Amino acid sequence: MADRKPGPVIPREAASLRTMTATMAVMCYLACLAIGALILINRAVDNWARGLSQEVTVQVREIEARDIDADVSAVISLLKETPGVTGAEDIGREAAEKLLEPWLGSEGLDALPVPRIIRVAVDQARPPDFESLAADLKQVSPGASLDTHRRWEDELTRMAGTLTALSVLILLLISGSAVAMVIFATRAVLDANRQTVDVLHLVGAEDAYIARAINRRFLATGLWSGGLGVLLALLTFFILGNAGLPQADGLASASRSLFYVPGASVWLVPLALLSVPVVGTMLALVTSRITLLRMLRTLP
Amino acid sequence: MLELQNVGFRYGRGQDILREVSFRLQRGAFSFLTGPSGAGKTTLLRLLFLALRPTSGRIHLFGEDVTRLPRTALPPVRRRVGVVFQEFRLLDHLTTFDNVALPLRVQGQGPADYSRDVMDLLDWVGLKKQAHAYPPVLSGGEKQRAAIARAVIAKPELLLADEPTGNVDPVLARRLIHLFAELNRLGTTVLLATHDQGLFKQVRAPVLHLQDGTLRTL
Ligand SMILES: Nc1ncnc2c1ncn2[C@@H]1O[C@H](COP(=O)(O)OP(=O)(O)O)[C@@H](O)[C@H]1O
Ligand SMILES: [Mg+2]
């Protein structure tokens, strides 16, 4: 009985901390969503970019006084001789017209000069020198042009960069608000316990001791709210992935893909999400400690 | 042990509470501090446990000038001073036991180190049964004794008590005075502030009289 655990120097009940737990949980939740979005964007862009760079096409436009069929076969034979090219195939006039249909309609295409499209398979390991290939193609047929989709790739990468920057900005804003809130909560807790803190000082406690005693409250708060935030985020991803909302089809498969990815990166997302309560708690602890030590210094 | 030289004090821009107060307390001394209510007894004690800084003059404690001590240097000095506050200042969220143990706890001791001492002391002041009760349920006299126990648990060299008999009946008052005399006999220097003239008859000790901001020895 005599050696039982002593009561907490700073009382456990603190209304200001309860508010903080709720707000902190929301912030951790938002942070988790931002991280999920960040991962999804980068993964999607990766996939698209990979798909794009595998596909190279050559367009042969009809030019007056030239036989387009001859041009096409000349282009194909040049392609087949080019190192790094593993295959070249004319998709045919009908298929080419089909590609244009959405823009021009199906009627009257016969009268138009529809470019012929040659699909080129490229050895991913040793791709051809596209620049000299483009020049060679122009030699064989002035109407031929090489489309490596590099423009699209650049566009995608730029967009991904923008979205990534946005997500990081959001994370920074969330962290900033969290810091501000922890400072407020720390002040509130200190104000609510001023009498206790005075007594502790008068019986010879050092600032660091008092800061530790108050900080202990923030550890529990941080872990609780962080865990709650992650749980809510996981629930959100799960619901999005399984709700089967037709208008959110892309979102659903994206949410699912966050977790059911083939390969080694299955742990990436859970680990990234788990870092939220850890980082959040450390942020809360460091912030409240600095705030406490600064505020205690101003007391008599 | 303790020396004040021409100490003056006022709260903010208010009037002078203390003017040119000088006195000296030898190690092992027992002394009363008296004066009418509002004379500045509590203020003087606050200066002595370094909760206030004098407006003028110098204070020496344990052979060290503590007049302008930086904050970080306060805890070690305060650990050598025990204080019984006029309004007790017990922490309501801690048991009597934990309240009394507080000065040891803030020094880094754990229950294994202090449990016996705290229990013995609670026994000595007659609070063993109330060890695990919380201050709000204690009577005035019990709180008073708990406050005294907390002040002496860390074996301070100097004990400052502010009206330690102000809330108790004469019988308990006499017992508490004897408790202080006993602590003094064991080596603690005691300065006891009271406006109760009746106490002087029980212990023969010098009386410092504070009135109109100045101090006289009776
Ligand atoms: N914190 C304070 N701020 C301003 N004036 C105070 C404060 N504490 C005490 N006083 C004033 O100082 C004077 C002395 O008070 P105090 O030291 O408590 O006297 P005593 O303990 O002898 O009754 C009183 O006039 C009181 O109103
Ligand atoms: Mg007083």
XYZ file of C-alpha atoms and ligand atoms in Angstrom:
546
model
C 0.000 0.000 0.000
C 2.761 2.397 0.969
C 4.627 2.095 -2.325
C 1.642 2.436 -4.611
C 1.954 4.682 -7.632
C 1.760 8.346 -6.630
C -0.949 10.536 -8.123
C -0.121 12.720 -11.105
C 1.474 16.016 -10.176
C -0.659 17.737 -12.806
C -4.291 16.566 -12.594
C -5.438 14.295 -15.380
C -8.752 15.944 -16.145
C -8.262 18.920 -18.384
C -11.061 20.153 -20.594
C -8.635 21.983 -22.833
C -6.934 18.696 -23.664
C -10.219 17.073 -24.652
C -10.833 19.794 -27.227
C -7.307 19.300 -28.426
C -7.784 15.549 -28.822
C -10.767 16.098 -31.094
C -9.115 18.793 -33.204
C -5.857 16.884 -33.386
C -7.721 13.769 -34.554
C -9.313 15.737 -37.390
C -5.927 17.117 -38.400
C -4.347 13.674 -38.383
C -7.277 12.436 -40.471
C -6.736 15.200 -43.037
C -3.016 14.517 -43.049
C -3.715 10.852 -43.766
C -5.981 11.780 -46.680
C -3.330 14.115 -48.056
C -0.712 11.378 -47.804
C -3.075 8.891 -49.469
C -3.661 11.348 -52.296
C 0.051 11.980 -52.619
C 0.779 8.273 -52.981
C -2.094 7.730 -55.402
C -1.059 10.592 -57.652
C 2.505 9.453 -57.881
C 1.551 5.857 -58.468
C -0.997 6.765 -61.169
C 1.413 9.073 -62.956
C 4.068 6.382 -62.818
C 1.717 3.892 -64.425
C 0.525 6.260 -67.135
C 4.016 7.412 -67.951
C 5.239 3.856 -68.229
C 2.342 2.965 -70.538
C 3.006 5.996 -72.673
C 6.704 5.521 -73.118
C 6.124 1.978 -74.301
C 3.981 3.280 -77.091
C 5.540 5.091 -79.993
C 3.699 5.876 -83.227
C 4.657 7.199 -86.617
C 2.147 9.242 -88.543
C 2.381 9.402 -92.317
C 0.433 12.266 -93.826
C -0.716 12.212 -97.387
C 1.273 14.586 -99.534
C 0.261 15.577 -102.987
C 2.053 13.787 -105.793
C 3.289 11.035 -103.499
C 2.017 7.516 -103.157
C 1.108 7.150 -99.504
C 1.106 3.349 -99.617
C 4.679 3.370 -100.887
C 5.629 5.881 -98.193
C 4.090 3.693 -95.512
C 5.943 0.588 -96.588
C 9.198 2.537 -96.889
C 8.727 3.866 -93.376
C 7.965 0.375 -92.048
C 11.035 -1.154 -93.604
C 13.199 1.685 -92.242
C 11.735 1.131 -88.797
C 12.364 -2.584 -88.923
C 16.032 -1.971 -89.721
C 16.438 0.467 -86.872
C 18.183 -1.014 -83.820
C 15.994 -0.802 -80.722
C 12.768 -1.195 -82.686
C 11.238 -4.617 -82.225
C 8.208 -4.238 -84.430
C 6.294 -1.866 -86.717
C 2.761 -2.340 -87.933
C 0.382 -0.231 -89.957
C -2.889 -0.103 -88.050
C -4.726 0.324 -91.352
C -6.899 3.025 -92.809
C -10.083 1.920 -91.057
C -8.490 1.912 -87.649
C -6.992 5.313 -88.293
C -10.388 6.645 -89.341
C -11.887 5.180 -86.200
C -9.438 7.212 -84.151
C -10.626 10.354 -85.852
C -14.319 9.548 -85.654
C -14.931 11.095 -82.242
C -13.786 14.448 -83.623
C -14.920 14.387 -87.227
C -17.861 11.989 -87.337
C -18.070 8.931 -89.539
C -19.313 10.648 -92.649
C -17.200 12.149 -95.336
C -13.935 10.864 -93.994
C -13.265 9.212 -97.335
C -12.847 12.619 -98.871
C -10.370 13.740 -96.250
C -6.709 12.968 -96.213
C -6.549 10.730 -93.169
C -3.012 10.174 -91.926
C -1.838 6.586 -91.636
C -0.649 5.441 -88.276
C 2.133 2.947 -87.701
C 2.409 1.447 -84.279
C 6.035 0.928 -83.273
C 7.174 -1.506 -80.599
C 10.311 -0.399 -78.837
C 12.864 -2.376 -76.894
C 12.439 -0.785 -73.442
C 15.904 -1.827 -72.372
C 17.669 -0.306 -75.389
C 15.334 2.230 -76.980
C 16.346 3.687 -80.350
C 17.774 7.151 -80.724
C 14.479 8.920 -81.360
C 16.020 12.114 -82.666
C 18.006 10.526 -85.448
C 15.103 8.195 -86.161
C 12.820 11.184 -86.665
C 15.340 12.709 -89.072
C 15.701 9.439 -90.978
C 11.937 9.137 -91.275
C 11.672 12.631 -92.806
C 14.214 11.520 -95.435
C 12.222 8.484 -96.400
C 8.899 10.286 -96.417
C 8.425 14.057 -95.936
C 4.946 13.393 -94.525
C 6.180 11.088 -91.784
C 6.455 12.253 -88.175
C 7.456 10.436 -85.052
C 5.247 10.773 -81.984
C 6.945 9.530 -78.824
C 4.253 11.024 -76.549
C 7.050 12.787 -74.808
C 4.920 15.890 -74.731
C 2.224 14.017 -72.831
C 4.717 12.538 -70.517
C 6.129 15.962 -69.726
C 2.624 17.270 -69.202
C 1.799 14.442 -66.829
C 4.999 14.837 -64.901
C 4.344 18.537 -64.558
C 0.832 17.912 -63.319
C 2.055 15.293 -60.890
C 4.632 17.759 -59.639
C 1.970 20.385 -59.089
C -0.315 17.963 -57.256
C 2.565 16.678 -55.163
C 3.549 20.205 -54.224
C -0.076 20.885 -53.352
C -0.266 17.822 -51.107
C 2.959 18.788 -49.386
C 1.637 22.307 -48.933
C -1.530 20.904 -47.398
C 0.535 18.740 -45.059
C 2.598 21.746 -44.061
C -0.534 23.801 -43.422
C -1.987 21.018 -41.305
C 1.255 20.765 -39.331
C 1.313 24.532 -38.873
C -2.248 24.576 -37.551
C -1.433 21.643 -35.297
C 1.535 23.521 -33.853
C -0.599 26.612 -33.263
C -3.263 24.528 -31.594
C -0.789 22.731 -29.352
C 0.564 26.109 -28.260
C -2.955 27.246 -27.361
C -3.715 24.018 -25.543
C -0.426 24.224 -23.656
C -1.255 27.745 -22.530
C -4.724 26.641 -21.486
C -3.384 23.706 -19.485
C -0.781 25.882 -17.816
C -3.364 28.558 -16.988
C -5.749 25.957 -15.595
C -2.952 24.648 -13.367
C -1.312 27.906 -12.328
C -1.914 27.283 -8.607
C -0.376 23.836 -8.834
C 2.570 25.136 -10.821
C 3.179 27.882 -8.246
C 3.190 25.353 -5.429
C 5.546 23.093 -7.366
C 7.933 26.000 -7.869
C 7.761 26.917 -4.194
C 8.614 23.398 -3.019
C 11.691 23.524 -5.226
C 10.639 22.037 -8.554
C 12.667 22.981 -11.590
C 10.957 24.215 -14.750
C 12.013 21.053 -16.560
C 10.247 18.899 -13.944
C 7.007 20.839 -14.308
C 7.289 20.832 -18.090
C 7.729 17.050 -18.033
C 4.708 16.588 -15.791
C 2.501 18.631 -18.125
C 4.083 17.145 -21.231
C 3.024 13.700 -20.093
C -0.576 14.788 -20.669
C 0.256 15.638 -24.258
C 1.792 12.251 -24.982
C -1.480 10.482 -24.291
C -3.437 13.154 -26.159
C -1.174 12.939 -29.195
C -1.262 9.157 -29.418
C -5.016 8.997 -28.926
C -5.900 11.608 -31.489
C -3.310 10.338 -33.974
C -4.598 6.796 -33.718
C -8.164 8.010 -34.113
C -7.239 10.016 -37.201
C -5.523 7.058 -38.869
C -8.410 4.778 -38.047
C -10.869 7.195 -39.603
C -8.671 7.531 -42.690
C -8.391 3.761 -43.110
C -12.144 3.531 -42.748
C -12.581 6.217 -45.392
C -10.295 4.444 -47.865
C -12.041 1.161 -47.157
C -15.504 2.620 -47.689
C -14.421 4.428 -50.843
C -12.889 1.221 -52.127
C -15.930 -0.925 -51.438
C -18.971 1.291 -51.594
C -19.349 0.728 -55.354
C -20.537 4.242 -56.064
C -20.768 4.455 -59.852
C -19.800 8.113 -59.976
C -16.751 7.422 -57.848
C -15.473 4.462 -59.783
C -11.988 5.843 -60.325
C -11.768 6.868 -56.706
C -12.855 3.405 -55.625
C -10.259 1.533 -57.611
C -7.685 4.103 -56.570
C -8.535 3.610 -52.900
C -8.379 -0.125 -53.317
C -5.082 0.122 -55.108
C -3.711 1.951 -52.077
C -3.714 -1.334 -50.245
C -4.017 -4.171 -52.715
C -0.930 -3.534 -54.747
C 1.069 -6.445 -56.043
C 4.698 -6.479 -55.028
C 6.763 -5.332 -52.105
C 5.233 -1.941 -51.458
C 2.160 -3.260 -49.613
C 3.552 -1.784 -46.402
C 4.223 1.617 -47.875
C 0.787 3.063 -47.255
C 0.162 1.672 -43.766
C 3.633 2.817 -42.737
C 3.098 6.250 -44.238
C -0.239 6.537 -42.427
C 1.232 5.275 -39.166
C 3.869 7.976 -39.382
C 1.057 10.509 -38.926
C 0.335 9.786 -35.242
C 4.036 9.346 -34.565
C 5.028 12.606 -36.204
C 1.923 14.306 -34.787
C 2.699 13.200 -31.248
C 6.329 14.240 -31.521
C 5.243 17.589 -32.920
C 2.833 18.021 -29.998
C 5.451 17.019 -27.429
C 8.209 19.232 -28.793
C 5.881 22.192 -29.304
C 4.310 21.973 -25.874
C 7.685 21.495 -24.221
C 9.168 24.559 -25.890
C 6.020 26.548 -25.095
C 6.056 25.377 -21.471
C 9.696 26.190 -20.873
C 9.225 29.628 -22.429
C 6.072 30.348 -20.436
C 7.431 29.019 -17.149
C 10.382 31.366 -17.548
C 7.977 34.303 -17.428
C 6.426 33.221 -14.112
C 7.741 34.682 -10.840
C 21.822 31.890 8.123
C 19.464 34.700 7.226
C 20.116 38.402 6.993
C 18.107 41.330 5.707
C 19.808 44.670 5.070
C 17.602 47.741 4.663
C 15.016 45.815 2.750
C 12.194 47.841 1.230
C 9.266 46.484 -0.669
C 6.093 47.606 -2.409
C 3.706 45.791 -4.724
C 3.969 47.370 -8.153
C 3.535 51.144 -7.792
C 1.657 50.802 -4.513
C 2.741 52.205 -1.185
C 5.713 50.905 0.764
C 4.840 47.719 2.650
C 8.316 47.342 4.127
C 10.787 50.154 4.811
C 14.443 49.735 5.703
C 13.863 46.360 7.339
C 17.016 44.803 8.765
C 17.416 41.741 10.906
C 19.486 38.648 11.248
C 18.587 35.094 12.217
C 21.310 32.805 13.558
C 21.422 29.159 12.603
C 19.251 27.174 15.006
C 17.308 30.220 16.172
C 13.599 30.334 16.874
C 11.872 33.631 16.336
C 8.369 35.041 16.164
C 7.295 37.591 13.585
C 4.288 39.519 14.712
C 2.280 42.621 13.952
C -1.279 43.588 13.169
C -3.110 42.105 10.244
C -1.971 43.750 7.033
C 1.361 44.809 8.522
C 3.304 42.859 5.902
C 4.210 39.626 7.679
C 3.205 37.449 4.734
C 4.989 39.819 2.380
C 8.195 39.558 4.399
C 8.005 35.766 4.368
C 7.440 35.800 0.582
C 10.656 37.737 0.259
C 12.390 35.109 2.332
C 11.254 32.141 0.265
C 12.139 34.081 -2.866
C 8.634 34.378 -4.277
C 9.124 38.156 -4.279
C 12.189 40.288 -4.828
C 12.856 43.314 -2.638
C 12.405 46.755 -4.114
C 15.543 47.844 -2.267
C 18.085 46.416 0.153
C 19.717 43.003 0.222
C 18.783 39.537 1.423
C 21.350 36.913 2.353
C 20.344 33.295 2.769
C 22.650 30.442 3.742
C 25.578 32.814 3.343
C 24.650 33.676 -0.208
C 23.276 36.926 -1.608
C 19.907 35.882 -3.009
C 18.618 39.381 -3.758
C 19.002 39.102 -7.511
C 19.308 35.355 -7.976
C 18.441 34.176 -11.502
C 15.375 31.958 -11.823
C 17.373 28.838 -12.557
C 19.223 29.204 -9.253
C 16.029 29.329 -7.165
C 15.105 25.615 -6.836
C 18.241 24.541 -4.929
C 17.772 27.413 -2.451
C 14.045 26.739 -2.041
C 14.733 23.083 -1.281
C 16.574 24.222 1.835
C 13.564 26.267 2.970
C 10.297 24.786 4.217
C 7.206 26.963 4.020
C 3.848 26.653 5.759
C 1.536 28.915 3.804
C -1.162 30.896 5.507
C -3.729 29.382 3.132
C -1.995 25.952 3.166
C -1.803 25.639 -0.632
C -2.298 21.892 -0.596
C -3.009 20.341 -3.996
C -6.607 19.121 -4.009
C -5.991 16.445 -6.631
C -3.364 14.676 -4.531
C -3.829 12.647 -1.361
C -2.463 13.921 1.921
C 0.341 11.417 1.504
C 1.223 12.642 -1.990
C 0.961 16.278 -0.892
C 3.425 15.702 1.907
C 5.748 13.754 -0.404
C 5.765 16.516 -3.036
C 9.013 18.258 -2.013
C 10.831 14.928 -2.217
C 9.203 14.013 -5.497
C 10.283 17.182 -7.238
C 13.818 16.332 -6.178
C 13.535 13.118 -8.148
C 12.782 10.657 -5.338
C 10.378 7.783 -5.907
C 7.852 6.188 -3.518
C 10.384 3.515 -2.586
C 12.685 6.258 -1.272
C 10.194 8.338 0.670
C 7.214 6.188 1.667
C 8.526 5.316 5.124
C 9.576 8.857 5.969
C 6.265 10.304 4.835
C 4.267 7.746 6.793
C 6.376 8.316 9.912
C 5.885 12.060 9.629
C 2.124 11.708 9.068
C 2.052 9.542 12.174
C 3.957 12.189 14.113
C 1.502 14.947 13.175
C -1.440 12.613 13.792
C -2.576 12.236 10.192
C -1.808 8.582 9.567
C -5.471 7.700 9.175
C -5.954 10.526 6.678
C -2.954 9.582 4.548
C -5.065 8.633 1.568
C -7.759 11.247 2.008
C -7.842 14.286 -0.254
C -7.486 17.819 1.186
C -11.090 18.885 0.477
C -12.351 16.357 3.015
C -9.837 17.329 5.712
C -10.741 19.631 8.588
C -8.965 22.963 9.023
C -6.674 21.530 11.660
C -5.862 18.498 9.557
C -5.015 20.648 6.552
C -2.826 22.774 8.799
C -0.901 19.724 9.951
C -0.613 18.386 6.414
C 0.803 21.743 5.319
C 3.297 21.633 8.185
C 4.269 18.066 7.318
C 4.894 19.062 3.704
C 7.022 21.974 4.881
C 9.302 19.799 6.995
C 9.439 16.493 5.064
C 12.614 17.434 3.186
C 14.350 18.423 6.463
C 14.745 22.092 5.584
C 17.402 24.182 7.275
C 14.999 27.097 7.534
C 11.303 26.795 8.307
C 8.993 29.702 7.580
C 5.464 29.379 8.959
C 2.744 31.901 8.197
C 0.002 31.938 10.835
C 0.310 28.177 11.384
C -2.175 28.319 14.227
C -4.626 30.651 12.589
C -7.173 27.978 11.782
C -7.043 25.749 14.816
C -8.375 25.688 18.351
C -6.073 26.690 21.255
C -5.365 23.083 22.243
C -4.150 22.128 18.784
C -2.338 25.463 18.540
C -0.319 24.548 21.606
C 0.495 21.137 20.182
C 1.640 22.668 16.889
C 3.844 25.212 18.665
C 5.484 22.373 20.520
C 5.936 20.597 17.233
C 7.845 23.612 15.904
C 9.877 23.819 19.086
C 10.738 20.156 18.684
C 11.832 20.681 15.064
C 13.914 23.622 16.239
C 15.507 21.474 18.893
C 16.445 19.042 16.103
C 18.323 21.830 14.341
C 15.884 23.673 12.104
C 15.893 27.453 12.177
C 12.308 28.599 12.628
C 10.604 31.904 11.829
C 6.967 31.868 12.798
C 4.631 34.665 11.742
C 1.549 35.163 13.877
C -0.671 37.883 15.217
C -1.634 35.632 18.154
C 0.071 37.108 21.231
C -0.899 34.059 23.271
C 1.698 31.930 21.479
C 4.639 33.938 22.861
C 3.954 32.654 26.332
C 4.496 29.070 25.249
C 7.958 29.367 23.759
C 10.507 31.802 25.042
C 11.827 33.321 21.865
C 12.642 36.736 20.440
C 9.692 38.541 18.893
C 10.096 40.667 15.788
C 7.320 43.223 15.641
C 6.295 44.612 12.273
C 4.247 47.774 12.135
C 3.911 50.626 9.645
C 6.519 48.986 7.473
C 9.265 48.955 10.055
C 10.578 46.153 12.243
C 11.386 46.320 15.960
C 12.679 43.577 18.222
C 10.611 43.288 21.411
N -0.284 40.519 -4.097
C -0.498 41.739 -3.533
N -0.632 42.819 -4.317
C -0.831 44.041 -3.786
N -0.900 44.277 -2.474
C -0.776 43.230 -1.631
C -0.566 41.913 -2.133
N -0.469 41.075 -1.079
C -0.607 41.853 0.027
N -0.788 43.139 -0.309
C -0.928 44.259 0.629
O 0.237 44.342 1.403
C -0.080 44.661 2.750
C 0.542 43.605 3.656
O -0.124 42.377 3.449
P 0.366 41.031 4.138
O 1.815 40.896 3.892
O -0.496 39.939 3.683
O 0.109 41.372 5.668
P -0.049 40.359 6.874
O 0.410 39.007 6.428
O 0.804 40.949 7.942
O -1.474 40.373 7.267
C -1.584 44.705 2.839
O -1.974 46.064 2.816
C -2.061 44.026 1.609
O -3.241 44.600 1.140
Mg -0.564 37.237 6.376
